[in-house]
Amino acid sequence: MTEIEIRPERLLGDLETLRGFGQCGSGVVRPAYSQADIEARRWLAGRMEAAGLRPVFDTVGNLFGLPPGEGPCLLMGSHSDSQPEGGWLDGAYGVIAALETARASLECGGPPIAAVSFQDEEGRFSTLTGSRIWSGLISLADADALTDDEGITLAEARASMRDLAGAEPVGPERFSAFIEAHIEQGPVLDEAGEKIGVVENIVGIRSERFRFTGQQNHAGTTPMHLRRDAFQGLASFATELNRRLAGAVTPATVWTIGQAALHPNAGSIVPGRVDFTVQWRDAETERLDRMEAIIHATADAVAAERGLALERSAYATIDPAPCDPDLAARIESAAKSVVPGSWRRMPSGALHDAANVAHRMPAAMLFVPSKRGISHSFEEDTSREDLVLGARVLARAAASL
Ligand code: GLV
Ligand code: MN
Ligand code: MN
């Protein structure tokens, strides 16, 4: 096995440069197809080229850095778009760790490795959009019709990358396996003082948009018993949902009402409408199904009780995905040699592109700790030492393939 010697200062330097695109405080605002995202991808393509990897954008803006040669090779990477308020490492770490490993491997005559930054992992248009299209789980035509919160379609957004994207298709058959390094985004490794998580499975997710419509009215003259107040509907739905789900979930199950918009959102108007999202995640498809039934029944009951009309539409479904056992074993043995006694096997509660890619090739993941378990926040961070250790484990796992 040829050792792949990564260079820590180059890894950390590129991560800092990437943070500069859309930087906001210590975090980033770099949603998919924003100017910051496109500029970051352009810079990343230049770094790939300088490393001897051929940069190719596919038609949705997924960026691949391909090593010389034609044969199937290992693919590594993640995403470089961010949440509307995102941390500097979510996705970026996996992309730069992959780039560093791929170029270090070229330098030392190791195996050919490709690096990727998938587009719209963070769900401006859907969930894990770029890797979902690339893995063939949604057609480009269907994806093009998806809209963001402002009603912009994916087709319109990706047109802003037209000068970069689509030169050449890069299909999954070009690659033999996929490894994604990522920050944990939860508290487990940090609390245990451990350095590496070897991911065994990635939870599934369901997301739906809901609308309660009542009667918009005067907040001074409308008696309480005559109101059909959409906000009161949402408040009661949220409370009732927690009560009804309590008996159907495990301690690892999560559900979130993360977005809510009142109409017309004015202090002296009884709200006539509320739009909100409900998202739920679990490692078992059957439990996701049972939760769905409870969520629908709760919304129906609240609407009926309060005289509200209810509309809902599904927004994203990603099935739970196991990681490939052989690849996970490679990561585990790399962790054993780089950070002996300081790693664990664990599930991923966050979603990752690997869940989509797993439909096309063996896929696995490794985590590094997140300080205080904070992510999807400007406060997200990981110690420099842990970032370097994660890349060393990644490089060792890659070299062993
Ligand atoms: C991906 O960022 C997720 O929400 O898990
Ligand atoms: Mn991510
Ligand atoms: Mn994220």
Coordinates of C-alpha atoms and ligand atoms in Angstrom, one line a residue:
M1 CA 0.0 0.0 0.0
T2 CA 1.4 3.4 -1.1
E3 CA 1.0 5.9 1.8
I4 CA -0.8 9.1 0.8
E5 CA 0.9 11.9 2.7
I6 CA -1.6 14.8 3.0
R7 CA -0.2 18.3 3.6
P8 CA -2.1 19.9 6.5
E9 CA -1.2 23.5 5.8
R10 CA -2.5 23.1 2.2
L11 CA -5.7 21.4 3.4
L12 CA -6.4 24.2 6.0
G13 CA -5.4 27.0 3.6
D14 CA -7.9 25.8 1.0
L15 CA -10.6 25.5 3.6
E16 CA -10.0 29.1 4.8
T17 CA -10.0 30.3 1.2
L18 CA -13.3 28.5 0.5
R19 CA -14.8 30.1 3.7
G20 CA -14.1 33.5 2.1
F21 CA -16.8 32.9 -0.6
G22 CA -20.0 34.2 1.0
Q23 CA -18.3 34.6 4.4
C24 CA -20.5 36.0 7.1
G25 CA -18.8 36.3 10.5
S26 CA -17.2 32.9 11.1
G27 CA -19.8 31.2 8.9
V28 CA -21.0 31.4 5.3
V29 CA -24.0 32.4 3.3
R30 CA -23.5 30.4 0.1
P31 CA -26.8 28.8 -1.1
A32 CA -26.7 26.8 -4.3
Y33 CA -26.4 29.0 -7.5
S34 CA -25.9 32.2 -5.5
Q35 CA -23.1 34.4 -6.8
A36 CA -20.9 33.2 -3.9
D37 CA -21.6 29.6 -4.7
I38 CA -20.8 30.0 -8.4
E39 CA -17.6 31.9 -7.6
A40 CA -16.5 29.3 -5.1
R41 CA -17.1 26.5 -7.7
R42 CA -15.0 28.5 -10.2
W43 CA -12.2 28.8 -7.7
L44 CA -12.5 25.1 -6.8
A45 CA -12.2 24.1 -10.5
G46 CA -9.0 26.2 -10.6
R47 CA -7.6 24.4 -7.5
M48 CA -8.5 21.0 -9.1
E49 CA -6.7 22.0 -12.3
A50 CA -3.6 23.2 -10.4
A51 CA -3.6 19.8 -8.7
G52 CA -3.6 17.9 -12.0
L53 CA -7.3 17.0 -11.9
R54 CA -9.4 17.8 -14.9
P55 CA -12.4 20.0 -13.7
V56 CA -15.7 19.1 -15.4
F57 CA -19.1 20.7 -14.4
D58 CA -22.1 18.6 -15.3
T59 CA -25.4 20.1 -16.5
V60 CA -26.7 20.9 -13.0
G61 CA -23.3 22.3 -11.7
N62 CA -21.9 19.3 -9.9
L63 CA -18.2 19.8 -10.2
F64 CA -15.9 16.8 -10.7
G65 CA -12.1 16.9 -10.6
L66 CA -11.0 13.9 -12.7
P67 CA -7.6 12.3 -12.4
P68 CA -5.6 11.3 -15.5
G69 CA -6.6 7.9 -17.1
E70 CA -9.9 6.4 -18.1
G71 CA -10.4 3.5 -15.8
P72 CA -13.0 3.5 -13.0
C73 CA -11.5 5.2 -9.9
L74 CA -12.5 6.1 -6.4
L75 CA -14.7 9.2 -6.0
M76 CA -14.6 11.3 -2.8
G77 CA -16.2 14.6 -1.9
S78 CA -19.3 16.3 -0.6
H79 CA -20.9 19.7 -1.3
S80 CA -19.8 23.4 -1.2
D81 CA -23.2 25.1 -1.2
S82 CA -24.5 26.1 2.3
Q83 CA -27.7 26.6 4.2
P84 CA -29.2 30.2 4.2
E85 CA -27.1 30.6 7.4
G86 CA -24.4 28.0 7.3
G87 CA -21.2 26.9 8.9
W88 CA -17.8 27.0 7.1
L89 CA -17.3 23.2 7.3
D90 CA -20.6 21.6 6.4
G91 CA -19.8 20.0 3.0
A92 CA -16.8 22.2 2.5
Y93 CA -14.7 19.9 4.7
G94 CA -15.5 16.8 2.6
V95 CA -14.8 18.6 -0.7
I96 CA -11.4 20.0 0.4
A97 CA -10.3 16.8 2.2
A98 CA -11.1 14.9 -1.0
L99 CA -9.2 17.5 -3.1
E100 CA -6.2 17.2 -0.8
T101 CA -6.2 13.4 -0.8
A102 CA -6.6 13.3 -4.6
R103 CA -3.7 15.7 -5.2
A104 CA -1.5 14.1 -2.6
S105 CA -2.1 10.7 -4.2
L106 CA -1.1 12.1 -7.6
E107 CA 2.1 13.5 -6.0
C108 CA 3.1 10.2 -4.4
G109 CA 2.1 7.9 -7.2
G110 CA -0.9 6.5 -5.3
P111 CA -4.2 5.4 -6.8
P112 CA -6.2 7.7 -9.1
I113 CA -8.8 9.6 -7.0
A114 CA -11.5 11.9 -8.3
A115 CA -13.0 14.8 -6.2
V116 CA -16.5 16.1 -6.4
S117 CA -18.6 19.0 -5.1
F118 CA -22.3 18.2 -5.5
Q119 CA -24.8 21.0 -6.1
D120 CA -27.7 22.0 -3.9
E121 CA -27.1 19.5 -1.2
E122 CA -28.7 21.9 1.3
G123 CA -32.0 21.9 -0.4
R124 CA -32.7 25.2 -1.9
F125 CA -34.8 23.3 -4.5
S126 CA -35.2 19.9 -2.9
T127 CA -33.1 17.7 -0.6
L128 CA -29.6 16.7 -1.9
T129 CA -30.7 17.9 -5.4
G130 CA -27.5 17.6 -7.4
S131 CA -26.6 14.1 -6.2
R132 CA -30.2 13.0 -6.6
I133 CA -30.2 13.9 -10.2
W134 CA -26.7 12.5 -10.8
S135 CA -27.7 9.2 -9.2
G136 CA -30.7 8.9 -11.4
L137 CA -33.2 9.1 -8.6
I138 CA -35.1 12.1 -10.2
S139 CA -35.1 13.0 -13.8
L140 CA -33.6 16.3 -14.9
A141 CA -37.0 17.3 -16.4
D142 CA -38.8 16.8 -13.1
A143 CA -36.0 18.5 -11.1
D144 CA -36.0 21.5 -13.4
A145 CA -39.6 22.2 -12.4
L146 CA -38.7 22.3 -8.6
T147 CA -39.0 25.8 -7.1
D148 CA -37.2 27.6 -4.3
D149 CA -39.0 29.7 -1.6
E150 CA -39.2 32.6 -4.1
G151 CA -40.7 30.6 -6.9
I152 CA -37.5 30.4 -9.0
T153 CA -37.2 27.1 -10.8
L154 CA -34.1 25.0 -10.8
A155 CA -34.0 25.4 -14.6
E156 CA -33.8 29.2 -14.1
A157 CA -31.2 28.9 -11.4
R158 CA -28.9 26.6 -13.3
A159 CA -29.1 28.8 -16.3
S160 CA -26.9 31.2 -14.3
M161 CA -24.1 28.6 -14.6
R162 CA -24.6 28.0 -18.3
D163 CA -21.1 29.2 -19.2
L164 CA -19.5 26.6 -16.9
A165 CA -21.9 23.7 -16.8
G166 CA -22.7 20.8 -19.1
A167 CA -19.6 20.6 -21.2
E168 CA -19.4 16.8 -20.8
P169 CA -21.4 14.2 -19.0
V170 CA -19.7 12.5 -16.0
G171 CA -21.7 9.4 -15.2
P172 CA -21.5 7.3 -12.1
E173 CA -20.1 4.4 -14.2
R174 CA -16.8 6.4 -14.2
F175 CA -16.3 5.5 -10.5
S176 CA -15.8 2.4 -8.5
A177 CA -16.8 3.7 -5.0
F178 CA -17.6 6.8 -3.0
I179 CA -16.3 8.1 0.3
E180 CA -17.6 11.3 1.9
A181 CA -15.8 12.9 4.8
H182 CA -18.0 15.3 6.8
I183 CA -18.2 17.0 10.2
E184 CA -20.5 15.1 12.5
Q185 CA -22.9 18.1 13.1
G186 CA -24.0 16.5 16.4
P187 CA -22.5 16.2 19.9
V188 CA -21.5 12.5 20.1
L189 CA -17.8 12.6 19.2
D190 CA -17.2 15.9 20.9
E191 CA -18.8 14.8 24.2
A192 CA -16.9 11.5 24.1
G193 CA -13.6 13.2 23.3
E194 CA -13.2 11.0 20.2
K195 CA -11.7 11.9 16.8
I196 CA -13.4 9.8 14.1
G197 CA -16.9 8.4 13.5
V198 CA -17.2 5.5 11.0
V199 CA -20.7 5.9 9.7
E200 CA -22.8 2.8 9.5
N201 CA -26.0 4.2 8.1
I202 CA -27.7 7.5 7.1
V203 CA -31.2 8.2 8.3
G204 CA -34.1 8.8 6.0
I205 CA -36.1 12.0 5.7
R206 CA -39.6 13.1 4.7
S207 CA -40.5 16.8 4.3
E208 CA -43.9 18.2 3.5
R209 CA -45.3 21.8 3.1
F210 CA -48.6 22.5 4.9
R211 CA -51.1 25.4 4.6
F212 CA -53.9 26.2 7.0
T213 CA -56.4 28.7 5.7
G214 CA -58.8 30.4 8.0
Q215 CA -60.5 33.8 7.9
Q216 CA -58.4 37.0 7.9
N217 CA -60.1 39.5 10.1
H218 CA -59.9 42.5 12.4
A219 CA -57.9 41.8 15.6
G220 CA -60.0 44.3 17.7
T221 CA -63.6 43.4 16.6
T222 CA -63.6 39.7 16.0
P223 CA -64.7 37.8 19.1
M224 CA -62.5 34.9 20.1
H225 CA -65.2 32.3 19.5
L226 CA -65.8 33.4 16.0
R227 CA -62.2 33.4 14.9
R228 CA -60.7 31.0 12.4
D229 CA -57.1 31.9 13.2
A230 CA -54.4 30.2 11.1
F231 CA -51.7 30.8 13.7
Q232 CA -53.7 29.3 16.5
G233 CA -54.1 26.3 14.2
L234 CA -50.4 25.9 13.8
A235 CA -49.7 26.4 17.5
S236 CA -52.2 23.7 18.4
F237 CA -50.9 21.4 15.6
A238 CA -47.3 21.7 17.0
T239 CA -48.4 20.8 20.5
E240 CA -50.8 18.0 19.6
L241 CA -48.2 16.5 17.2
N242 CA -45.6 16.3 20.0
R243 CA -48.1 14.5 22.1
R244 CA -49.2 12.0 19.5
L245 CA -45.7 11.2 18.2
A246 CA -44.3 10.6 21.6
G247 CA -45.5 7.0 21.6
A248 CA -44.3 6.2 18.1
V249 CA -40.7 7.2 18.1
T250 CA -37.3 6.3 19.5
P251 CA -34.9 8.7 21.3
A252 CA -33.1 9.1 17.9
T253 CA -36.2 10.1 15.9
V254 CA -36.5 13.8 15.2
W255 CA -39.1 16.1 13.7
T256 CA -39.0 19.8 13.0
I257 CA -41.3 22.7 12.0
G258 CA -38.5 24.8 10.6
Q259 CA -40.3 27.2 8.4
A260 CA -43.5 29.1 9.0
A261 CA -45.0 32.2 7.3
L262 CA -48.1 34.0 8.6
H263 CA -50.3 35.9 6.2
P264 CA -50.4 38.9 6.3
N265 CA -48.2 38.9 9.4
A266 CA -49.5 42.1 11.0
G267 CA -50.1 42.8 14.6
S268 CA -53.7 43.9 14.2
I269 CA -54.9 41.2 11.8
V270 CA -56.2 37.8 12.8
P271 CA -53.9 35.7 10.5
G272 CA -55.9 34.2 7.6
R273 CA -53.2 31.8 6.4
V274 CA -50.1 30.0 7.6
D275 CA -47.6 28.1 5.4
F276 CA -45.2 25.8 7.2
T277 CA -43.0 22.8 6.7
V278 CA -42.9 19.6 8.7
Q279 CA -39.8 17.4 8.4
W280 CA -39.2 14.1 10.1
R281 CA -36.2 11.8 10.2
D282 CA -35.5 8.2 11.3
A283 CA -33.4 5.2 10.4
E284 CA -36.4 3.0 9.7
T285 CA -38.7 3.4 6.7
E286 CA -41.7 1.8 8.6
R287 CA -41.3 4.3 11.4
L288 CA -41.2 7.2 8.8
D289 CA -44.5 5.8 7.4
R290 CA -46.1 5.6 10.8
M291 CA -45.1 9.1 11.6
E292 CA -46.5 10.3 8.3
A293 CA -49.9 8.9 9.1
I294 CA -49.8 10.5 12.6
I295 CA -48.7 13.9 11.1
H296 CA -51.5 13.8 8.5
A297 CA -54.2 12.8 11.0
T298 CA -53.1 15.5 13.5
A299 CA -53.3 18.2 10.8
D300 CA -56.7 16.9 9.7
A301 CA -58.0 16.9 13.3
V302 CA -56.8 20.5 14.0
A303 CA -58.2 21.8 10.7
A304 CA -61.6 20.2 11.4
E305 CA -61.7 21.4 15.0
R306 CA -60.8 25.0 14.1
G307 CA -62.7 25.4 10.8
L308 CA -59.5 25.7 8.8
A309 CA -58.9 24.5 5.3
L310 CA -55.8 22.2 4.9
E311 CA -53.6 21.7 1.9
R312 CA -50.3 19.8 1.9
S313 CA -47.7 18.6 -0.6
A314 CA -44.8 16.3 -0.3
Y315 CA -41.5 18.0 -0.8
A316 CA -38.7 15.5 -0.2
T317 CA -38.3 11.8 0.5
I318 CA -34.9 10.2 1.0
D319 CA -34.9 6.6 2.2
P320 CA -32.5 5.5 5.0
A321 CA -29.3 4.2 3.4
P322 CA -26.8 1.7 4.9
C323 CA -23.1 2.4 4.2
D324 CA -21.2 -0.3 2.3
P325 CA -19.8 -2.7 5.0
D326 CA -16.4 -3.3 3.2
L327 CA -15.7 0.4 2.7
A328 CA -16.7 1.1 6.3
A329 CA -14.3 -1.6 7.4
R330 CA -11.5 0.1 5.4
I331 CA -12.3 3.4 7.1
E332 CA -12.4 1.6 10.5
S333 CA -9.0 0.1 10.0
A334 CA -7.6 3.5 8.9
A335 CA -9.1 5.0 12.1
K336 CA -7.5 2.3 14.2
S337 CA -4.1 3.1 12.9
V338 CA -4.4 6.9 12.9
V339 CA -6.4 7.5 16.1
P340 CA -6.2 4.2 18.0
G341 CA -9.0 3.9 20.7
S342 CA -10.5 7.3 19.7
W343 CA -13.1 6.3 17.1
R344 CA -16.5 4.7 17.0
R345 CA -19.1 3.4 14.6
M346 CA -22.2 5.5 14.5
P347 CA -25.3 6.4 12.5
S348 CA -25.6 9.7 10.6
G349 CA -28.6 11.8 11.8
A350 CA -27.9 14.4 9.1
L351 CA -28.5 13.7 5.4
H352 CA -25.6 13.4 3.0
D353 CA -25.0 13.0 -0.7
A354 CA -23.6 9.6 0.1
A355 CA -27.2 8.4 0.7
N356 CA -28.0 9.1 -3.0
V357 CA -24.7 7.9 -4.4
A358 CA -25.2 4.6 -2.5
H359 CA -27.8 3.7 -5.0
R360 CA -25.1 3.6 -7.7
M361 CA -21.9 2.3 -6.1
P362 CA -20.5 1.3 -2.7
A363 CA -20.6 4.4 -0.5
A364 CA -19.3 5.1 3.0
M365 CA -18.6 8.1 5.3
L366 CA -16.4 9.3 8.1
F367 CA -17.1 12.0 10.6
V368 CA -14.9 14.4 12.5
P369 CA -16.2 16.1 15.7
S370 CA -18.2 19.2 15.7
K371 CA -17.5 21.6 18.6
R372 CA -20.4 21.5 21.0
G373 CA -22.3 19.6 18.4
I374 CA -23.4 22.9 16.6
S375 CA -24.0 23.0 12.8
H376 CA -26.3 24.8 10.4
S377 CA -25.2 27.9 12.3
F378 CA -22.4 30.4 11.9
E379 CA -21.0 29.0 15.2
E380 CA -20.2 25.6 13.6
D381 CA -16.5 24.7 14.1
T382 CA -14.0 21.8 14.4
S383 CA -10.4 22.0 15.8
R384 CA -7.7 22.2 13.2
E385 CA -6.1 19.1 14.7
D386 CA -9.3 17.1 14.2
L387 CA -9.7 18.4 10.6
V388 CA -6.2 17.1 9.8
L389 CA -6.7 13.8 11.5
G390 CA -9.9 13.2 9.5
A391 CA -8.1 13.8 6.3
R392 CA -5.3 11.4 7.3
V393 CA -7.9 8.7 8.0
L394 CA -9.6 9.5 4.7
A395 CA -6.2 9.3 2.8
R396 CA -5.3 6.0 4.5
A397 CA -8.7 4.5 3.7
A398 CA -8.3 5.6 0.1
A399 CA -4.8 4.2 -0.2
S400 CA -6.0 0.8 1.1
L401 CA -8.5 0.4 -1.8
Ligands
GLV1 C1 -28.4 18.3 5.4 O1 -27.8 19.3 5.5 C2 -29.4 17.9 6.3 O2 -30.3 18.7 6.6 O3 -29.2 16.9 7.0
MN2 MN -23.5 18.7 4.6
MN3 MN -26.0 20.8 5.9

